[in-house]
PDB file of C-alpha atoms in Angstrom:
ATOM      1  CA  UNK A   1     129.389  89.875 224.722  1.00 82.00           C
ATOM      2  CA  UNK A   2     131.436  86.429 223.692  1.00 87.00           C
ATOM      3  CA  UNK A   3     128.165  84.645 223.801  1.00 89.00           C
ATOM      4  CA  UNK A   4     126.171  86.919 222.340  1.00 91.00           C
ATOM      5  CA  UNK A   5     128.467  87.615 219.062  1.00 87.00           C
ATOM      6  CA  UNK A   6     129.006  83.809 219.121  1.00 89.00           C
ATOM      7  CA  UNK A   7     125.729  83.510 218.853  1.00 90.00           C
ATOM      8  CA  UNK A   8     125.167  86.008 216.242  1.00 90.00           C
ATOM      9  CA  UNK A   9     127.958  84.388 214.016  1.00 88.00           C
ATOM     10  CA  UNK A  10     126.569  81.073 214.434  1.00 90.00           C
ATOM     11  CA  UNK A  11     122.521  82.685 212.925  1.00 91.00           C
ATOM     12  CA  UNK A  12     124.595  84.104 210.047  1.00 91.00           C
ATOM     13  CA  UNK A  13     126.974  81.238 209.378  1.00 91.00           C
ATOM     14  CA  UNK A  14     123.131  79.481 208.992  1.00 91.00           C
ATOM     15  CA  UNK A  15     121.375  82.142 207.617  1.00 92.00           C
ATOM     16  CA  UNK A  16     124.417  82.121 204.660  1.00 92.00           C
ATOM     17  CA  UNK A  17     124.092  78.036 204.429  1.00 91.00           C
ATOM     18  CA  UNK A  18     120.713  78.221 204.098  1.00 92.00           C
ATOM     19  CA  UNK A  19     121.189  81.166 201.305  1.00 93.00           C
ATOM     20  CA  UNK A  20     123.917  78.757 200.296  1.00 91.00           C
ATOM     21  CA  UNK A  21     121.244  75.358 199.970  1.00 90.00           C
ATOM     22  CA  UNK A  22     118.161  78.020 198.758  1.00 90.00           C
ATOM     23  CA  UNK A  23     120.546  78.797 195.512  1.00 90.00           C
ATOM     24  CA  UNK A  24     121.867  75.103 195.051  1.00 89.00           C
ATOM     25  CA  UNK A  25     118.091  73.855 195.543  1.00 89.00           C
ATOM     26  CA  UNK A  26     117.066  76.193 193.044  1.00 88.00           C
ATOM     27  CA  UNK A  27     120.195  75.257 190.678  1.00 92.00           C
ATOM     28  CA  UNK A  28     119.077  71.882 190.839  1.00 90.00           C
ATOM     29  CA  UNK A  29     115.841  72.433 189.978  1.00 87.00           C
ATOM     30  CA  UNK A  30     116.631  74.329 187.559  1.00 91.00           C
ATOM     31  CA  UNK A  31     118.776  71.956 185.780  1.00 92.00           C
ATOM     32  CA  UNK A  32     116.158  69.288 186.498  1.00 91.00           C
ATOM     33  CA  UNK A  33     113.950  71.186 184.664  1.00 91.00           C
ATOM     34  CA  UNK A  34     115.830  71.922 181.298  1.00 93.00           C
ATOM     35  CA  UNK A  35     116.416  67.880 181.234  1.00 93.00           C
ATOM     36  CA  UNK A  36     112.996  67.096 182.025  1.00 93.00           C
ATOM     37  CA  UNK A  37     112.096  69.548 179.120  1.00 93.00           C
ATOM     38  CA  UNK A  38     114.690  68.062 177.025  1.00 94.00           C
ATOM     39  CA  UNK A  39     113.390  64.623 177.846  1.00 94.00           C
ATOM     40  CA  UNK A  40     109.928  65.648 176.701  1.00 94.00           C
ATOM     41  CA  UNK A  41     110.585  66.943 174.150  1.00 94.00           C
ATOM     42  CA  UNK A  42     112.142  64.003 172.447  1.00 94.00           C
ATOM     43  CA  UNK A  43     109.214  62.078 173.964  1.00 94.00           C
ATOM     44  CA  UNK A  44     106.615  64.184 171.447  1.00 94.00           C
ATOM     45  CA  UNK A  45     109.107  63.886 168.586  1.00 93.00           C
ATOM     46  CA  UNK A  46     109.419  60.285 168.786  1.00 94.00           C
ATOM     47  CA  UNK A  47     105.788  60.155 169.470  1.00 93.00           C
ATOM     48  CA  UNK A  48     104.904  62.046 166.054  1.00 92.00           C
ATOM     49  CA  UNK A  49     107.106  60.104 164.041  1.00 92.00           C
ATOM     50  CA  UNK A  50     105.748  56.912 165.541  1.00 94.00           C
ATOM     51  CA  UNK A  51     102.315  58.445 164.739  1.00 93.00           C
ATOM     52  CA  UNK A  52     103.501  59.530 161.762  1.00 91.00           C
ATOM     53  CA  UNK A  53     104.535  55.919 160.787  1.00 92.00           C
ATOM     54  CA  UNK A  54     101.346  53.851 162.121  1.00 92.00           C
ATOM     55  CA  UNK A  55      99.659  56.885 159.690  1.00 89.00           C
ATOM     56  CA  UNK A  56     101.406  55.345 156.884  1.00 86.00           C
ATOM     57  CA  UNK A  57     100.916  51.695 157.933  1.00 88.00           C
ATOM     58  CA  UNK A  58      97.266  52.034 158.649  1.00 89.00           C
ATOM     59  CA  UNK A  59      97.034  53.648 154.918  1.00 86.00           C
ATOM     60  CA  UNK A  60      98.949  50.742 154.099  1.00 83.00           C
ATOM     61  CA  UNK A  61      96.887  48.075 155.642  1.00 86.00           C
ATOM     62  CA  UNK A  62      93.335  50.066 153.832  1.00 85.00           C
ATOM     63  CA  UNK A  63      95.558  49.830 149.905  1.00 83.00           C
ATOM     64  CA  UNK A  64      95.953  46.442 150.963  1.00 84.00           C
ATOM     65  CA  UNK A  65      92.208  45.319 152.021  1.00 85.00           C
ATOM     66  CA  UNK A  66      90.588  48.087 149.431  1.00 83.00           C
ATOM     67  CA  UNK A  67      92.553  45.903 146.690  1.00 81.00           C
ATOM     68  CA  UNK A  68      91.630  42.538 148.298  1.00 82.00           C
ATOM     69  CA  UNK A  69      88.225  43.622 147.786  1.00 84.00           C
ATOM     70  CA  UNK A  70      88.158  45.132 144.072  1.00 80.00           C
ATOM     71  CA  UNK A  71      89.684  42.314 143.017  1.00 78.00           C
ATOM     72  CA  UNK A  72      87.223  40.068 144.824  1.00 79.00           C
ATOM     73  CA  UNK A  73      84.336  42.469 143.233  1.00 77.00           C
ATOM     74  CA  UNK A  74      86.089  41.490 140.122  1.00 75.00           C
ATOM     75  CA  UNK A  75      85.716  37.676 140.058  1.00 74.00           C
ATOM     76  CA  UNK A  76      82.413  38.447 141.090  1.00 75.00           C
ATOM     77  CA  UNK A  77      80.417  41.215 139.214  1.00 76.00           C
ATOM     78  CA  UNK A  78      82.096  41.882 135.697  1.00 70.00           C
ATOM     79  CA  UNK A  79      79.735  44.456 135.455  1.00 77.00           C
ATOM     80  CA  UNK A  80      81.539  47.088 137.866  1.00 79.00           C
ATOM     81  CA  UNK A  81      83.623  47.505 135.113  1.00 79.00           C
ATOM     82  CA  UNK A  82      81.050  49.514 133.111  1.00 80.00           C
ATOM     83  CA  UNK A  83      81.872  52.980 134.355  1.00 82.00           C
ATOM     84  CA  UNK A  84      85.865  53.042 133.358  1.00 80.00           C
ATOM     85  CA  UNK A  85      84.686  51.603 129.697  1.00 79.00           C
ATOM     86  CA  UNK A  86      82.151  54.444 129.870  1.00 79.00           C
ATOM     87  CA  UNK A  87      84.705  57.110 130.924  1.00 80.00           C
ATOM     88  CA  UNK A  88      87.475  55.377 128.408  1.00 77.00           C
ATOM     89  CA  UNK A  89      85.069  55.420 125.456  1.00 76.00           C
ATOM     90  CA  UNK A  90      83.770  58.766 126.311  1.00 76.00           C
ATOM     91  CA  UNK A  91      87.019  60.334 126.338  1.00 72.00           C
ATOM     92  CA  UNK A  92      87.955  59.509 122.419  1.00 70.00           C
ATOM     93  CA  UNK A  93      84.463  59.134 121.620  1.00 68.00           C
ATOM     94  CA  UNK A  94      83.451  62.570 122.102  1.00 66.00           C
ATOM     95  CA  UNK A  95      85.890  63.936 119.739  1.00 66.00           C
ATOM     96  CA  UNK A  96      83.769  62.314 117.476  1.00 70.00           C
ATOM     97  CA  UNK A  97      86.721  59.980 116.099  1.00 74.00           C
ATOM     98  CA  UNK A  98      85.839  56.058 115.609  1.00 82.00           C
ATOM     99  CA  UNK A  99      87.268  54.210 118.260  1.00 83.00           C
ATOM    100  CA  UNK A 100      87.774  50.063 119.197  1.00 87.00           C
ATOM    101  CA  UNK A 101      87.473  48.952 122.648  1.00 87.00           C
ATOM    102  CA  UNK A 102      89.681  45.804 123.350  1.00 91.00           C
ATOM    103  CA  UNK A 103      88.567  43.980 126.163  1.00 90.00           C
ATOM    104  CA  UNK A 104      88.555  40.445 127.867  1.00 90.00           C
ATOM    105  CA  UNK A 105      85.894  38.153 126.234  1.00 92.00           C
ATOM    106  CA  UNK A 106      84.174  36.982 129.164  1.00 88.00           C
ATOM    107  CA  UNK A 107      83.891  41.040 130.158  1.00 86.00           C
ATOM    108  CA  UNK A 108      83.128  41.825 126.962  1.00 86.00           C
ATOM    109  CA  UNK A 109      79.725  39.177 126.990  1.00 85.00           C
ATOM    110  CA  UNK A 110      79.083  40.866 130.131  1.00 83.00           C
ATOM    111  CA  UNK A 111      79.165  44.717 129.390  1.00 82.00           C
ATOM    112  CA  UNK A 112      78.823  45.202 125.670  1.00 79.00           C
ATOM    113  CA  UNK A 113      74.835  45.435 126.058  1.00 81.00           C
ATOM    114  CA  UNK A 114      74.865  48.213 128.043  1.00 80.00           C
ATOM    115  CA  UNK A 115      77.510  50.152 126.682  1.00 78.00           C
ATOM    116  CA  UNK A 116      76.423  49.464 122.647  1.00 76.00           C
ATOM    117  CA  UNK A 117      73.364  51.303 123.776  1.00 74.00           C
ATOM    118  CA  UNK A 118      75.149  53.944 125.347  1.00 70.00           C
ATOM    119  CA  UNK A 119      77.650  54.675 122.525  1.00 67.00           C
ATOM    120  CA  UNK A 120      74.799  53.771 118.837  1.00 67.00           C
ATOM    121  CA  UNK A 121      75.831  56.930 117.794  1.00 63.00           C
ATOM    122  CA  UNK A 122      79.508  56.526 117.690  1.00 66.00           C
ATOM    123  CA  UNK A 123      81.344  54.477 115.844  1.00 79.00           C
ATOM    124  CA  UNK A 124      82.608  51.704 118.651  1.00 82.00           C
ATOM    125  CA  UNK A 125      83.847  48.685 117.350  1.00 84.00           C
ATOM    126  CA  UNK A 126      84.000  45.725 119.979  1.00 87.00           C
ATOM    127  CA  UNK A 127      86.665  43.850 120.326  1.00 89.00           C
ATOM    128  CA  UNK A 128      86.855  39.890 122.294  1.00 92.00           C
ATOM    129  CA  UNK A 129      91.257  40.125 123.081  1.00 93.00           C
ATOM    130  CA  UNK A 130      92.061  37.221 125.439  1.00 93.00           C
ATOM    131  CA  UNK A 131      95.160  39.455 126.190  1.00 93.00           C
ATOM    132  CA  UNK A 132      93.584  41.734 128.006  1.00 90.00           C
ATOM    133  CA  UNK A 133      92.944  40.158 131.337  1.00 88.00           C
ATOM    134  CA  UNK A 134      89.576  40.548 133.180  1.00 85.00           C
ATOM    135  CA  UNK A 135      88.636  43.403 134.323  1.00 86.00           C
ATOM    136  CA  UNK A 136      90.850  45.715 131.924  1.00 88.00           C
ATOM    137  CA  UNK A 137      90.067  47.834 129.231  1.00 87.00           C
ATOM    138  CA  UNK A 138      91.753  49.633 126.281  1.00 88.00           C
ATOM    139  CA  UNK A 139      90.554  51.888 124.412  1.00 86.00           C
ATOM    140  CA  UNK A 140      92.697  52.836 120.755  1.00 87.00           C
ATOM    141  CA  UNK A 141      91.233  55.420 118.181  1.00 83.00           C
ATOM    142  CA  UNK A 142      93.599  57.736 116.115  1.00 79.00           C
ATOM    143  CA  UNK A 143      96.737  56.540 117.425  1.00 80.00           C
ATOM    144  CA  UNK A 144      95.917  57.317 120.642  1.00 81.00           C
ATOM    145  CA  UNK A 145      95.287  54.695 123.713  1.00 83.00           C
ATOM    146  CA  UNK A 146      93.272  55.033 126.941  1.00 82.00           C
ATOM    147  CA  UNK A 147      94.784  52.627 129.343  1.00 85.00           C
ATOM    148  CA  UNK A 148      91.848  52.001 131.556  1.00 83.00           C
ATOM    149  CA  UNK A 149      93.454  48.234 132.828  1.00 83.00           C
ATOM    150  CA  UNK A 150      93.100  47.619 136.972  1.00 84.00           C
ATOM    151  CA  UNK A 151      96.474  48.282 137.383  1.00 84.00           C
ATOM    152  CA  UNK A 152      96.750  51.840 135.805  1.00 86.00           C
ATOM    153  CA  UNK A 153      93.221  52.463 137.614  1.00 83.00           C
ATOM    154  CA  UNK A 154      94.601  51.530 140.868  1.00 85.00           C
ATOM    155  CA  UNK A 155      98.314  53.279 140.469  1.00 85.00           C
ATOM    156  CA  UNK A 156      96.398  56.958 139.712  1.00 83.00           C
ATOM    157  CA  UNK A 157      94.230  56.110 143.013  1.00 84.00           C
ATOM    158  CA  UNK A 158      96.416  55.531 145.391  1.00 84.00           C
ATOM    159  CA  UNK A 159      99.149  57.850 143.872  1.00 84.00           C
ATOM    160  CA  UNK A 160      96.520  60.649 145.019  1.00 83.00           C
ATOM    161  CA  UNK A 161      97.170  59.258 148.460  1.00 82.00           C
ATOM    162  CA  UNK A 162     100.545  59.692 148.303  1.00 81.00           C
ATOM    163  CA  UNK A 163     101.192  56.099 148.054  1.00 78.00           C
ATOM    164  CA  UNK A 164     103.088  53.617 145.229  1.00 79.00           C
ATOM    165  CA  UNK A 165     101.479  50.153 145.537  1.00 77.00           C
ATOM    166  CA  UNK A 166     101.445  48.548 142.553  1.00 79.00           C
ATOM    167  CA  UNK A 167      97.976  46.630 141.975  1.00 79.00           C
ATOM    168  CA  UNK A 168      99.728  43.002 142.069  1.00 77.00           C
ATOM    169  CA  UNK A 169     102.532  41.753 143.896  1.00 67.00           C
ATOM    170  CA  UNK A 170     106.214  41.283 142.212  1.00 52.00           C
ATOM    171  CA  UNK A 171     105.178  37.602 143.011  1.00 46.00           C
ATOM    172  CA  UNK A 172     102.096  37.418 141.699  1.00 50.00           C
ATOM    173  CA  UNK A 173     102.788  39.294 138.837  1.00 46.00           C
ATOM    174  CA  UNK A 174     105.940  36.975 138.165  1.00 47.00           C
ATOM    175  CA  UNK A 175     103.555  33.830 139.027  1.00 50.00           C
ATOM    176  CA  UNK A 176     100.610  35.415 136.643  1.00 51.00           C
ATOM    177  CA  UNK A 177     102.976  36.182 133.378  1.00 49.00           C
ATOM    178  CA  UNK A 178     105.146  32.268 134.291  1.00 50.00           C
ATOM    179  CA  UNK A 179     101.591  30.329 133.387  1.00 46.00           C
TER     180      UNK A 179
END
């Protein structure tokens, strides 16, 4: 009977440890678990604002190379500059109002052509200003002004990216207004 309830107190004292390691197992893993959660989620945070950021950068990076390029088209072709004169003109022009177009006279050689046949009826006079550098326009009738320069251009198109790069550099634009 000694070995026998001996033996039975020894199976429960082990059943009850291994009750006793089940529930510590299972607390452990348990815990595990909530940090390994915890740790992911901080991974995915950090991962979306990383993303979030090389989003930004990327948009960046196209501003940068899209501007590159205009002003490269620019140099190049004055004559891409036709459809903002067009637009300007046509904004004052059909309110039937007289209206003078001030642009850079080596764009103004370039474009007037085109657009003098585009605007016969209205009155449009044409003005050379060697203030207004290439590839801007203004546009003045009846007090009011159409600001149709590169840099205004550029500022409205990026702004409807949700971006503020101004079309030069402080730089440049200190180097370009020094000579």
């Amino acid at each position: 009977a000694y070995a026998k309830g001996f033996a039975q107190g020894q199976a429960e004292t082990a059943l009850e440890w291994q009750h006793r390691m089940d529930d510590y197992v299972a607390q452990q893993g348990h815990e595990l678990a909530q940090s390994l959660l915890a740790v992911s989620r901080s991974l995915e945070s950090s991962l979306a604002g990383i993303q979030q950021q090389m989003a930004q950068d990327v948009l960046a990076l196209a501003c940068d190379i899209a501007r590159q390029v205009v002003r490269q088209e620019l140099s190049c072709n004055p004559q891409v500059l036709l459809p903002a004169v067009r637009e300007a003109v046509s904004m004052l022009v059909a309110e039937g109002r007289p209206a003078v177009v001030r642009l850079n006279p080596a764009d103004l050689a370039v474009v007037q052509q085109p657009l003098q046949a585009m605007t016969e009826s209205a009155s449009v006079q044409w003005l050379p200003d060697a203030a207004v550098p290439s590839g801007d326009c203004l546009v003045e009738s009846g007090g009011t002004v159409v600001d149709a320069s590169v840099s205004k251009r550029w500022e409205r198109a990026v702004a409807a990216l949700g971006l503020q790069s101004p079309w030069q550099e402080a730089k440049q634009e200190a180097d370009s207004h020094g000579n």
